[in-house]
mmCIF file of C-alpha atoms and ligand atoms in Angstrom:
data_model
loop_
_atom_site.group_PDB
_atom_site.id
_atom_site.type_symbol
_atom_site.label_atom_id
_atom_site.label_comp_id
_atom_site.label_asym_id
_atom_site.label_seq_id
_atom_site.Cartn_x
_atom_site.Cartn_y
_atom_site.Cartn_z
ATOM 1 C CA MET A 5 7.365 3.572 -29.514
ATOM 2 C CA LEU A 6 9.812 0.682 -29.340
ATOM 3 C CA ASP A 7 8.623 -2.687 -28.055
ATOM 4 C CA ILE A 8 9.689 -2.503 -24.388
ATOM 5 C CA SER A 9 8.171 -5.816 -23.359
ATOM 6 C CA VAL A 10 10.143 -8.220 -21.181
ATOM 7 C CA GLU A 11 9.800 -11.856 -20.236
ATOM 8 C CA PHE A 12 9.785 -12.563 -16.529
ATOM 9 C CA CYS A 13 9.437 -16.086 -15.126
ATOM 10 C CA GLY A 14 7.683 -17.309 -18.250
ATOM 11 C CA LYS A 15 5.272 -14.379 -18.509
ATOM 12 C CA ARG A 16 5.507 -11.670 -21.177
ATOM 13 C CA LEU A 17 4.970 -8.205 -19.710
ATOM 14 C CA GLU A 18 4.122 -5.323 -22.066
ATOM 15 C CA ASN A 19 6.693 -3.178 -20.218
ATOM 16 C CA PRO A 20 8.967 -3.781 -17.196
ATOM 17 C CA PHE A 21 6.964 -1.570 -14.812
ATOM 18 C CA ILE A 22 5.110 -3.160 -11.886
ATOM 19 C CA LEU A 23 3.296 -1.575 -8.948
ATOM 20 C CA ALA A 24 5.157 -2.651 -5.793
ATOM 21 C CA SER A 25 3.339 -4.053 -2.793
ATOM 22 C CA ALA A 26 2.232 -0.865 -0.983
ATOM 23 C CA PRO A 27 -0.818 1.434 -0.595
ATOM 24 C CA PRO A 28 -1.377 1.712 -4.420
ATOM 25 C CA THR A 29 -2.099 -2.058 -4.419
ATOM 26 C CA ALA A 30 -4.120 -2.156 -1.207
ATOM 27 C CA ASN A 31 -7.289 -3.246 -3.004
ATOM 28 C CA CYS A 32 -8.385 -4.443 -6.435
ATOM 29 C CA GLN A 33 -10.075 -1.180 -7.427
ATOM 30 C CA LEU A 34 -6.719 0.561 -7.094
ATOM 31 C CA ILE A 35 -4.852 -2.182 -8.963
ATOM 32 C CA ARG A 36 -7.465 -2.049 -11.731
ATOM 33 C CA ARG A 37 -6.812 1.697 -12.134
ATOM 34 C CA GLY A 38 -3.101 1.009 -12.241
ATOM 35 C CA PHE A 39 -3.559 -1.607 -14.977
ATOM 36 C CA GLU A 40 -5.776 0.746 -16.956
ATOM 37 C CA ALA A 41 -3.135 3.459 -16.685
ATOM 38 C CA GLY A 42 -0.606 1.129 -18.321
ATOM 39 C CA TRP A 43 1.281 -0.685 -15.546
ATOM 40 C CA ALA A 44 2.244 -4.160 -16.743
ATOM 41 C CA GLY A 45 1.780 -5.793 -13.374
ATOM 42 C CA ALA A 46 1.123 -5.349 -9.689
ATOM 43 C CA VAL A 47 2.225 -6.931 -6.446
ATOM 44 C CA VAL A 48 -0.735 -7.034 -4.098
ATOM 45 C CA LYS A 49 -0.233 -5.416 -0.665
ATOM 46 C CA THR A 50 1.168 -8.222 1.502
ATOM 47 C CA ILE A 51 -1.506 -10.562 2.827
ATOM 48 C CA ALA A 52 -0.862 -11.955 6.305
ATOM 49 C CA PRO A 53 -2.399 -15.117 7.795
ATOM 50 C CA THR A 54 -3.979 -13.115 10.574
ATOM 51 C CA TYR A 55 -5.525 -9.684 10.837
ATOM 52 C CA SER A 56 -2.987 -6.866 10.420
ATOM 53 C CA PRO A 57 -3.732 -3.712 12.418
ATOM 54 C CA THR A 58 -3.719 -0.124 11.177
ATOM 55 C CA ILE A 59 -1.279 2.279 12.819
ATOM 56 C CA ARG A 60 -2.034 6.014 12.697
ATOM 57 C CA SER A 61 -0.194 8.180 11.714
ATOM 58 C CA ARG A 62 2.385 6.094 9.905
ATOM 59 C CA PHE A 63 4.388 8.211 7.444
ATOM 60 C CA THR A 64 7.334 10.634 7.574
ATOM 61 C CA SER A 65 9.278 12.445 4.868
ATOM 62 C CA ASN A 66 12.649 14.106 4.491
ATOM 63 C CA LYS A 67 12.782 17.030 2.121
ATOM 64 C CA ILE A 68 15.483 19.319 0.823
ATOM 65 C CA GLY A 69 13.605 22.458 -0.170
ATOM 66 C CA ASN A 70 10.479 21.161 -1.866
ATOM 67 C CA LYS A 71 12.128 18.001 -3.073
ATOM 68 C CA LEU A 72 11.405 14.772 -1.244
ATOM 69 C CA VAL A 73 14.571 12.753 -0.734
ATOM 70 C CA SER A 74 13.163 9.972 1.368
ATOM 71 C CA PHE A 75 9.895 8.673 2.711
ATOM 72 C CA GLY A 76 9.372 6.726 5.929
ATOM 73 C CA ASN A 77 6.625 4.408 7.027
ATOM 74 C CA ILE A 78 5.614 2.098 9.822
ATOM 75 C CA GLU A 79 2.609 0.788 7.905
ATOM 76 C CA GLN A 80 1.608 -2.791 8.584
ATOM 77 C CA LEU A 81 0.431 -5.345 6.038
ATOM 78 C CA SER A 82 -2.906 -5.640 4.242
ATOM 79 C CA THR A 83 -5.777 -4.900 6.578
ATOM 80 C CA LYS A 84 -7.951 -7.178 4.442
ATOM 81 C CA GLU A 85 -7.983 -10.830 5.362
ATOM 82 C CA VAL A 86 -7.238 -13.357 2.658
ATOM 83 C CA GLU A 87 -10.870 -14.448 2.280
ATOM 84 C CA SER A 88 -11.990 -10.943 1.392
ATOM 85 C CA TRP A 89 -9.270 -10.630 -1.283
ATOM 86 C CA LEU A 90 -10.157 -13.809 -3.140
ATOM 87 C CA PRO A 91 -13.334 -12.983 -5.145
ATOM 88 C CA GLU A 92 -11.959 -9.576 -6.184
ATOM 89 C CA LEU A 93 -8.567 -10.976 -7.202
ATOM 90 C CA LYS A 94 -10.237 -13.698 -9.257
ATOM 91 C CA LYS A 95 -12.325 -11.120 -11.086
ATOM 92 C CA LEU A 96 -9.290 -8.893 -11.663
ATOM 93 C CA LYS A 97 -7.238 -11.758 -13.113
ATOM 94 C CA GLN A 98 -10.060 -12.666 -15.495
ATOM 95 C CA GLU A 99 -10.474 -9.037 -16.564
ATOM 96 C CA PHE A 100 -6.749 -8.524 -17.188
ATOM 97 C CA PRO A 101 -5.334 -11.909 -18.237
ATOM 98 C CA ASN A 102 -2.246 -10.331 -19.823
ATOM 99 C CA LYS A 103 -1.228 -8.282 -16.811
ATOM 100 C CA CYS A 104 1.173 -9.842 -14.330
ATOM 101 C CA LEU A 105 -0.725 -10.329 -11.093
ATOM 102 C CA ILE A 106 1.637 -11.117 -8.230
ATOM 103 C CA VAL A 107 0.251 -11.942 -4.820
ATOM 104 C CA SER A 108 2.499 -11.026 -1.903
ATOM 105 C CA ILE A 109 2.156 -13.077 1.228
ATOM 106 C CA LEU A 110 3.874 -12.802 4.562
ATOM 107 C CA GLY A 111 6.772 -15.154 5.101
ATOM 108 C CA GLY A 112 6.139 -16.609 8.540
ATOM 109 C CA ILE A 113 7.862 -19.497 10.272
ATOM 110 C CA ASN A 114 4.840 -20.486 12.300
ATOM 111 C CA SER A 115 4.101 -23.913 10.999
ATOM 112 C CA ASN A 116 2.737 -24.004 7.493
ATOM 113 C CA SER A 117 1.350 -20.452 7.451
ATOM 114 C CA CYS A 118 2.743 -19.917 3.946
ATOM 115 C CA ILE A 119 1.308 -23.168 2.688
ATOM 116 C CA GLU A 120 -2.130 -22.428 4.083
ATOM 117 C CA LEU A 121 -2.212 -18.930 2.604
ATOM 118 C CA ILE A 122 -1.022 -20.036 -0.825
ATOM 119 C CA GLU A 123 -3.457 -22.928 -0.951
ATOM 120 C CA LYS A 124 -6.295 -20.485 -0.353
ATOM 121 C CA ILE A 125 -5.043 -18.140 -3.096
ATOM 122 C CA ASN A 126 -4.146 -20.726 -5.783
ATOM 123 C CA ASP A 127 -7.695 -20.686 -7.127
ATOM 124 C CA VAL A 128 -7.158 -17.044 -8.216
ATOM 125 C CA LYS A 129 -4.412 -18.324 -10.556
ATOM 126 C CA PRO A 130 -1.973 -15.478 -9.912
ATOM 127 C CA ASP A 131 0.959 -15.266 -12.304
ATOM 128 C CA MET A 132 3.385 -15.368 -9.399
ATOM 129 C CA TYR A 133 3.740 -15.202 -5.651
ATOM 130 C CA GLU A 134 6.065 -12.851 -3.826
ATOM 131 C CA ILE A 135 7.081 -13.930 -0.331
ATOM 132 C CA ASN A 136 7.681 -10.913 1.877
ATOM 133 C CA LEU A 137 10.786 -11.761 3.912
ATOM 134 C CA SER A 138 11.756 -8.195 4.545
ATOM 135 C CA CYS A 139 9.252 -5.762 6.111
ATOM 136 C CA PRO A 140 11.374 -4.032 8.787
ATOM 137 C CA HIS A 141 8.542 -3.125 11.136
ATOM 138 C CA TYR A 142 5.921 -5.846 11.127
ATOM 139 C CA ILE A 143 4.536 -6.214 14.627
ATOM 140 C CA GLU A 144 5.091 -9.944 14.957
ATOM 141 C CA ASP A 145 8.613 -10.977 15.891
ATOM 142 C CA GLU A 146 8.972 -14.252 14.096
ATOM 143 C CA SER A 147 8.228 -13.143 10.591
ATOM 144 C CA CYS A 148 9.361 -10.921 7.801
ATOM 145 C CA LEU A 149 12.697 -9.212 8.504
ATOM 146 C CA SER A 150 13.919 -11.779 11.011
ATOM 147 C CA ILE A 151 13.410 -14.467 8.362
ATOM 148 C CA GLY A 152 14.934 -12.444 5.546
ATOM 149 C CA GLN A 153 18.060 -11.971 7.660
ATOM 150 C CA ASN A 154 18.494 -15.662 8.358
ATOM 151 C CA ALA A 155 19.466 -17.915 5.432
ATOM 152 C CA SER A 156 18.142 -21.169 6.862
ATOM 153 C CA LEU A 157 14.790 -19.665 7.900
ATOM 154 C CA ALA A 158 14.433 -17.972 4.508
ATOM 155 C CA ALA A 159 15.191 -21.289 2.793
ATOM 156 C CA LYS A 160 12.643 -23.093 4.970
ATOM 157 C CA VAL A 161 9.876 -20.602 4.201
ATOM 158 C CA MET A 162 10.662 -20.705 0.475
ATOM 159 C CA LYS A 163 10.498 -24.495 0.532
ATOM 160 C CA GLN A 164 7.067 -24.341 2.148
ATOM 161 C CA ALA A 165 5.871 -21.826 -0.422
ATOM 162 C CA LYS A 166 7.174 -23.869 -3.349
ATOM 163 C CA SER A 167 5.480 -27.002 -2.043
ATOM 164 C CA ALA A 168 2.105 -25.271 -2.177
ATOM 165 C CA THR A 169 2.023 -24.010 -5.760
ATOM 166 C CA ASP A 170 3.163 -24.587 -9.341
ATOM 167 C CA ALA A 171 3.225 -20.837 -9.983
ATOM 168 C CA PRO A 172 6.633 -19.112 -9.899
ATOM 169 C CA VAL A 173 7.625 -17.852 -6.450
ATOM 170 C CA MET A 174 9.779 -14.796 -5.839
ATOM 171 C CA ALA A 175 11.481 -13.885 -2.537
ATOM 172 C CA LYS A 176 11.431 -10.221 -1.530
ATOM 173 C CA LEU A 177 14.753 -9.502 0.123
ATOM 174 C CA THR A 178 16.108 -6.897 2.505
ATOM 175 C CA SER A 179 19.283 -4.858 2.194
ATOM 176 C CA ASN A 180 19.636 -5.072 5.986
ATOM 177 C CA VAL A 181 22.066 -7.986 5.877
ATOM 178 C CA THR A 182 25.834 -8.257 5.570
ATOM 179 C CA ASP A 183 25.706 -10.217 2.315
ATOM 180 C CA ILE A 184 22.433 -10.316 0.376
ATOM 181 C CA THR A 185 23.726 -13.094 -1.909
ATOM 182 C CA ILE A 186 23.792 -15.536 1.019
ATOM 183 C CA ILE A 187 20.039 -15.121 1.453
ATOM 184 C CA GLY A 188 19.511 -15.091 -2.333
ATOM 185 C CA ASN A 189 21.373 -18.368 -2.774
ATOM 186 C CA ALA A 190 19.584 -19.955 0.177
ATOM 187 C CA VAL A 191 16.153 -19.302 -1.334
ATOM 188 C CA LYS A 192 17.423 -20.301 -4.773
ATOM 189 C CA LYS A 193 18.375 -23.712 -3.349
ATOM 190 C CA SER A 194 14.812 -24.043 -2.054
ATOM 191 C CA GLY A 195 13.471 -23.451 -5.553
ATOM 192 C CA ALA A 196 12.834 -19.683 -5.726
ATOM 193 C CA ASN A 197 12.184 -18.656 -9.324
ATOM 194 C CA ALA A 198 13.105 -15.000 -8.894
ATOM 195 C CA LEU A 199 14.184 -12.377 -6.376
ATOM 196 C CA SER A 200 12.792 -8.959 -5.685
ATOM 197 C CA ALA A 201 14.986 -6.394 -4.006
ATOM 198 C CA ILE A 202 14.827 -4.283 -2.030
ATOM 199 C CA ASN A 203 12.190 -3.678 0.602
ATOM 200 C CA THR A 204 12.326 -0.485 2.668
ATOM 201 C CA VAL A 205 15.545 0.084 4.622
ATOM 202 C CA ARG A 206 15.236 -0.183 8.411
ATOM 203 C CA ALA A 207 15.662 3.266 9.874
ATOM 204 C CA LEU A 208 14.910 5.652 12.694
ATOM 205 C CA LEU A 209 12.629 7.868 10.672
ATOM 206 C CA GLY A 210 13.033 11.138 12.559
ATOM 207 C CA ILE A 211 13.096 12.998 15.865
ATOM 208 C CA ASN A 212 10.787 15.908 16.643
ATOM 209 C CA ILE A 213 13.084 18.183 18.661
ATOM 210 C CA ASP A 214 10.231 20.419 19.894
ATOM 211 C CA LYS A 215 8.177 17.570 21.277
ATOM 212 C CA ILE A 216 11.320 15.566 22.143
ATOM 213 C CA GLU A 217 9.981 12.344 20.670
ATOM 214 C CA ALA A 218 10.663 10.048 17.742
ATOM 215 C CA GLU A 219 8.505 10.092 14.617
ATOM 216 C CA PRO A 220 6.016 9.056 13.489
ATOM 217 C CA SER A 221 4.700 9.469 17.010
ATOM 218 C CA ILE A 222 1.843 7.452 18.404
ATOM 219 C CA ASP A 223 0.962 8.689 21.881
ATOM 220 C CA GLY A 224 4.538 9.939 22.237
ATOM 221 C CA TYR A 225 6.175 6.678 21.157
ATOM 222 C CA SER A 226 7.545 5.429 17.868
ATOM 223 C CA THR A 227 9.419 2.461 16.450
ATOM 224 C CA PHE A 228 12.083 1.839 13.809
ATOM 225 C CA GLY A 229 10.477 1.989 10.374
ATOM 226 C CA GLY A 230 11.214 1.556 6.691
ATOM 227 C CA LEU A 231 12.882 4.137 4.475
ATOM 228 C CA SER A 232 11.973 4.355 0.771
ATOM 229 C CA GLY A 233 12.202 6.788 -2.132
ATOM 230 C CA PRO A 234 15.165 8.421 -3.928
ATOM 231 C CA SER A 235 17.698 8.174 -1.108
ATOM 232 C CA ILE A 236 17.620 4.358 -1.006
ATOM 233 C CA LYS A 237 18.293 3.982 -4.744
ATOM 234 C CA PRO A 238 22.090 3.529 -4.423
ATOM 235 C CA ILE A 239 21.554 0.792 -1.818
ATOM 236 C CA ALA A 240 19.054 -0.946 -4.095
ATOM 237 C CA LEU A 241 21.358 -0.724 -7.122
ATOM 238 C CA ARG A 242 24.208 -2.267 -5.154
ATOM 239 C CA CYS A 243 22.001 -5.131 -3.931
ATOM 240 C CA ILE A 244 20.647 -5.841 -7.412
ATOM 241 C CA LEU A 245 24.091 -5.919 -8.922
ATOM 242 C CA GLU A 246 25.325 -8.267 -6.190
ATOM 243 C CA LEU A 247 22.341 -10.587 -6.716
ATOM 244 C CA TYR A 248 22.739 -10.522 -10.495
ATOM 245 C CA LYS A 249 26.369 -11.542 -10.260
ATOM 246 C CA GLY A 250 26.189 -13.780 -7.198
ATOM 247 C CA VAL A 251 22.875 -15.642 -7.468
ATOM 248 C CA LYS A 252 21.823 -15.633 -11.127
ATOM 249 C CA LEU A 253 18.052 -15.627 -10.794
ATOM 250 C CA PRO A 254 15.720 -13.152 -12.549
ATOM 251 C CA ILE A 255 15.411 -9.954 -10.486
ATOM 252 C CA SER A 256 12.550 -7.548 -9.916
ATOM 253 C CA GLY A 257 14.321 -4.319 -8.940
ATOM 254 C CA CYS A 258 12.814 -1.936 -6.432
ATOM 255 C CA GLY A 259 13.844 0.968 -4.222
ATOM 256 C CA GLY A 260 13.852 4.625 -5.114
ATOM 257 C CA ILE A 261 12.831 4.482 -8.772
ATOM 258 C CA THR A 262 11.271 7.826 -9.707
ATOM 259 C CA THR A 263 12.290 8.585 -13.282
ATOM 260 C CA TRP A 264 12.936 6.646 -16.502
ATOM 261 C CA GLU A 265 16.641 7.339 -15.947
ATOM 262 C CA ASP A 266 16.430 5.490 -12.615
ATOM 263 C CA ALA A 267 14.678 2.642 -14.421
ATOM 264 C CA VAL A 268 17.480 2.378 -16.975
ATOM 265 C CA GLN A 269 20.036 2.218 -14.150
ATOM 266 C CA PHE A 270 18.171 -0.651 -12.449
ATOM 267 C CA LEU A 271 17.986 -2.588 -15.720
ATOM 268 C CA MET A 272 21.701 -2.036 -16.319
ATOM 269 C CA CYS A 273 22.450 -3.464 -12.870
ATOM 270 C CA GLY A 274 20.559 -6.645 -13.715
ATOM 271 C CA ALA A 275 16.850 -6.145 -12.990
ATOM 272 C CA THR A 276 14.383 -7.499 -15.557
ATOM 273 C CA THR A 277 11.262 -5.951 -14.072
ATOM 274 C CA LEU A 278 10.965 -2.784 -11.995
ATOM 275 C CA GLN A 279 8.727 -2.133 -9.021
ATOM 276 C CA LEU A 280 7.691 1.300 -7.748
ATOM 277 C CA ALA A 281 5.878 2.280 -4.568
ATOM 278 C CA THR A 282 6.804 5.700 -3.170
ATOM 279 C CA SER A 283 6.779 7.648 -6.416
ATOM 280 C CA VAL A 284 3.357 6.210 -7.309
ATOM 281 C CA MET A 285 2.064 7.216 -3.863
ATOM 282 C CA LEU A 286 3.369 10.742 -4.362
ATOM 283 C CA HIS A 287 2.648 11.345 -8.042
ATOM 284 C CA GLY A 288 -0.050 8.886 -9.069
ATOM 285 C CA PHE A 289 -0.474 6.026 -11.557
ATOM 286 C CA ASP A 290 0.032 8.249 -14.606
ATOM 287 C CA ILE A 291 3.804 8.456 -14.069
ATOM 288 C CA ILE A 292 3.817 5.229 -16.075
ATOM 289 C CA ASN A 293 3.511 7.268 -19.299
ATOM 290 C CA LYS A 294 6.783 9.123 -18.740
ATOM 291 C CA LEU A 295 8.531 5.955 -17.589
ATOM 292 C CA LYS A 296 7.547 4.026 -20.724
ATOM 293 C CA GLU A 297 8.230 6.895 -23.096
ATOM 294 C CA GLY A 298 11.591 7.734 -21.515
ATOM 295 C CA LEU A 299 12.780 4.125 -21.568
ATOM 296 C CA SER A 300 11.705 3.633 -25.172
ATOM 297 C CA ASN A 301 13.312 6.890 -26.358
ATOM 298 C CA TYR A 302 16.545 6.064 -24.548
ATOM 299 C CA LEU A 303 16.797 2.624 -26.147
ATOM 300 C CA LEU A 304 16.084 4.052 -29.599
ATOM 301 C CA LYS A 305 18.585 6.880 -29.156
ATOM 302 C CA LYS A 306 21.317 4.476 -28.057
ATOM 303 C CA GLY A 307 20.571 1.985 -30.828
ATOM 304 C CA PHE A 308 19.301 -0.842 -28.613
ATOM 305 C CA ASN A 309 16.356 -2.763 -30.025
ATOM 306 C CA SER A 310 15.023 -4.312 -26.844
ATOM 307 C CA VAL A 311 15.095 -3.931 -23.072
ATOM 308 C CA ASN A 312 16.997 -7.238 -22.926
ATOM 309 C CA ASN A 313 19.994 -5.557 -24.531
ATOM 310 C CA ILE A 314 20.655 -3.461 -21.435
ATOM 311 C CA ILE A 315 19.845 -5.902 -18.626
ATOM 312 C CA GLY A 316 23.029 -6.335 -16.577
ATOM 313 C CA ILE A 317 25.069 -4.357 -19.112
ATOM 314 C CA VAL A 318 26.964 -2.369 -16.474
ATOM 315 C CA THR A 319 27.764 -5.256 -14.150
ATOM 316 C CA ASN A 320 31.195 -6.034 -15.629
ATOM 317 C CA LYS A 321 32.199 -2.398 -15.028
ATOM 318 C CA LEU A 322 32.171 -2.957 -11.258
ATOM 319 C CA ILE A 323 35.505 -4.105 -9.902
ATOM 320 C CA GLU A 324 37.175 -4.256 -6.493
ATOM 321 C CA PRO A 325 38.582 -1.002 -5.060
ATOM 322 C CA TYR A 326 42.152 -2.312 -5.313
ATOM 323 C CA GLU A 327 41.638 -3.017 -9.010
ATOM 324 C CA LEU A 328 40.920 0.642 -9.840
ATOM 325 C CA ASN A 329 43.558 2.486 -11.850
ATOM 326 C CA GLN A 330 45.464 4.560 -9.305
ATOM 327 C CA LYS A 331 47.400 6.343 -12.011
ATOM 328 C CA SER A 332 44.377 7.900 -13.715
ATOM 329 C CA ASN A 333 44.670 11.703 -13.563
ATOM 330 C CA VAL A 334 42.072 14.410 -13.803
ATOM 331 C CA TYR A 335 41.723 18.022 -12.790
ATOM 332 C CA TYR A 336 38.760 20.395 -13.012
ATOM 333 C CA LYS A 337 38.155 23.645 -14.867
ATOM 334 C CA ILE A 338 35.452 26.286 -14.566
ATOM 335 C CA ASP A 339 33.708 27.795 -17.580
ATOM 336 C CA ILE A 340 34.161 31.494 -16.818
ATOM 337 C CA ASN A 341 31.139 32.419 -18.962
ATOM 338 C CA LYS A 342 28.863 30.190 -16.911
ATOM 339 C CA CYS A 343 30.204 31.010 -13.421
ATOM 340 C CA ASN A 344 27.667 33.100 -11.453
ATOM 341 C CA GLY A 345 30.127 34.057 -8.706
ATOM 342 C CA CYS A 346 28.182 32.238 -5.977
ATOM 343 C CA LYS A 347 31.437 31.116 -4.270
ATOM 344 C CA LYS A 348 30.038 27.670 -3.384
ATOM 345 C CA CYS A 349 32.968 25.885 -5.043
ATOM 346 C CA TYR A 350 35.440 28.356 -3.534
ATOM 347 C CA ILE A 351 34.199 27.722 0.030
ATOM 348 C CA ALA A 352 34.018 23.958 -0.457
ATOM 349 C CA CYS A 353 37.528 23.791 -1.920
ATOM 350 C CA GLN A 354 38.934 26.018 0.833
ATOM 351 C CA ASP A 355 37.402 24.088 3.720
ATOM 352 C CA GLY A 356 36.818 20.600 2.323
ATOM 353 C CA GLY A 357 39.305 20.393 -0.521
ATOM 354 C CA PHE A 358 42.745 21.600 -1.519
ATOM 355 C CA GLY A 359 42.475 25.412 -1.573
ATOM 356 C CA ALA A 360 42.771 25.284 -5.358
ATOM 357 C CA ILE A 361 40.002 27.801 -6.142
ATOM 358 C CA LYS A 362 40.320 31.578 -5.899
ATOM 359 C CA MET A 363 37.786 34.302 -6.713
ATOM 360 C CA SER A 364 38.869 36.773 -9.391
ATOM 361 C CA ASN A 365 36.519 39.538 -10.621
ATOM 362 C CA ASN A 366 33.635 37.667 -8.988
ATOM 363 C CA LYS A 367 34.420 34.491 -10.941
ATOM 364 C CA ALA A 368 35.839 31.241 -9.570
ATOM 365 C CA VAL A 369 39.152 30.150 -11.036
ATOM 366 C CA ILE A 370 40.881 26.808 -10.417
ATOM 367 C CA ASP A 371 44.640 26.560 -10.051
ATOM 368 C CA GLU A 372 45.268 23.287 -11.869
ATOM 369 C CA ASN A 373 48.554 22.751 -10.029
ATOM 370 C CA LYS A 374 46.748 22.714 -6.699
ATOM 371 C CA CYS A 375 43.626 20.868 -7.920
ATOM 372 C CA ASP A 376 43.576 17.273 -6.670
ATOM 373 C CA GLY A 377 40.826 16.180 -9.079
ATOM 374 C CA CYS A 378 38.510 15.132 -6.225
ATOM 375 C CA SER A 379 35.394 16.627 -7.984
ATOM 376 C CA LEU A 380 33.910 18.353 -4.892
ATOM 377 C CA CYS A 381 33.526 21.647 -6.840
ATOM 378 C CA LEU A 382 31.457 19.871 -9.495
ATOM 379 C CA HIS A 383 29.014 18.630 -6.883
ATOM 380 C CA VAL A 384 28.429 21.966 -5.140
ATOM 381 C CA CYS A 385 28.155 24.054 -8.333
ATOM 382 C CA PRO A 386 24.514 24.993 -9.014
ATOM 383 C CA VAL A 387 25.129 25.741 -12.725
ATOM 384 C CA LYS A 388 24.941 22.900 -15.246
ATOM 385 C CA ASN A 389 28.213 22.139 -17.065
ATOM 386 C CA CYS A 390 29.983 25.107 -15.444
ATOM 387 C CA VAL A 391 32.599 22.837 -13.831
ATOM 388 C CA TYR A 392 34.086 20.161 -16.079
ATOM 389 C CA PRO A 393 36.854 17.554 -15.856
ATOM 390 C CA VAL A 394 40.029 17.529 -17.909
ATOM 391 C CA THR A 395 41.973 14.257 -18.081
ATOM 392 C CA TYR A 396 45.689 14.149 -18.702
HETATM 393 C C1 FMN B 427 3.687 2.852 2.841
HETATM 394 C C2 FMN B 427 4.399 1.635 2.334
HETATM 395 C C3 FMN B 427 3.862 0.377 2.543
HETATM 396 C C4 FMN B 427 4.530 -0.769 2.095
HETATM 397 N N1 FMN B 427 3.982 -2.000 2.281
HETATM 398 C C5 FMN B 427 4.620 -3.108 1.826
HETATM 399 C C6 FMN B 427 4.023 -4.391 1.947
HETATM 400 O O1 FMN B 427 2.921 -4.565 2.455
HETATM 401 N N2 FMN B 427 4.736 -5.455 1.488
HETATM 402 C C7 FMN B 427 5.966 -5.329 0.894
HETATM 403 O O2 FMN B 427 6.554 -6.326 0.470
HETATM 404 N N3 FMN B 427 6.526 -4.117 0.743
HETATM 405 C C8 FMN B 427 5.882 -3.016 1.189
HETATM 406 N N4 FMN B 427 6.451 -1.775 1.013
HETATM 407 C C9 FMN B 427 7.778 -1.675 0.379
HETATM 408 C C10 FMN B 427 7.673 -1.366 -1.108
HETATM 409 O O3 FMN B 427 7.034 -2.394 -1.811
HETATM 410 C C11 FMN B 427 9.079 -1.122 -1.700
HETATM 411 O O4 FMN B 427 9.824 -2.314 -1.558
HETATM 412 C C12 FMN B 427 9.834 -0.004 -1.013
HETATM 413 O O5 FMN B 427 8.966 1.041 -0.681
HETATM 414 C C13 FMN B 427 10.964 0.547 -1.890
HETATM 415 O O6 FMN B 427 10.483 1.031 -3.120
HETATM 416 P P1 FMN B 427 10.147 2.592 -3.398
HETATM 417 O O7 FMN B 427 11.369 3.376 -3.067
HETATM 418 O O8 FMN B 427 9.747 2.634 -4.842
HETATM 419 O O9 FMN B 427 9.013 2.939 -2.489
HETATM 420 C C14 FMN B 427 5.778 -0.626 1.433
HETATM 421 C C15 FMN B 427 6.296 0.646 1.191
HETATM 422 C C16 FMN B 427 5.627 1.762 1.624
HETATM 423 C C17 FMN B 427 6.218 3.130 1.358
#
């Protein structure tokens, strides 16, 4: 296997994969198992200055068939108070000195809460701190998301955090803002060493139409929650690319990573390390093996000799809409030998396209003079490589 190590804020990680702050990092026994499985680092479940309650039940999921497309939660922060984390974290750090141990703490504006928390944790000698400025459903008003959406509050909290430690400090940002680079640059000015993006996306997680109530329901009531998993990946990629170009700090990418292909995409958009939560919750720590193997094989196959070679590599391919070539021409063809006659492309093109597809002897055929090149047929076709583009 290729060397897939990366350097992040002065620390060498054996691979870019880190357990995100979430249930798989809710205690040190779990983190230990993650390290043993091969994860290069872990962000501890966010520690708050005061007791964080448990809310039951707290998860939802959206599936298409058997495939989960998104996951929802209204989980709160670590239910363990800082004092009960300390001896275990210290032991863990001593046991795994080469792993990247990142302690996440709540970003709160109540005077000095960050400073007090960090000063208690410094003795553990974590490799980094992550300041959670982005949980969309924490029960206290003046913390988390409301800070991550406000540049001057975010800057103030980062300044407090930086004053309390010599360890690198990373800000965990939300996509729920108009321009994520404004928040990124504000925390950079206050000394942030890195950014992690994104947290869960604020969402109404679901409505139960039989019970006529929102989900997850607690005594008939719910609240807006956080969406994670595959469906938030495009939002995360966009945010990472914007931060890479517009802030220029190291980035820990997060949001919807499930496969090694996802990981490669995040690296190409500018992430140096990669955090995963939902897919670890669903499939377990051992997914690390496929992630590492897939990334290494991809780099070898493409002739890259290190992960660094692909970090940010796609960012100069993103331009403004008005800069796109409006003269580029393409139409689509159907491989008659692969067409199974399902009519999906025919229906889509009739009702959502340009009426360019007809059925002939139970096969779909495209009239290239009518085809607009929109690609809708390609996206509804269930057969791999049956529909293909032709440029002219
Ligand atoms: C159940 C659950 C609990 C989470 N708890 C935290 C948390 O305590 N602190 C935090 O910064 N992020 C928390 N997150 C957000 C994740 O760290 C991550 O940013 C988000 O889930 C997107 O990544 P994913 O699609 O890989 O899950 C939580 C996510 C989930 C699903």
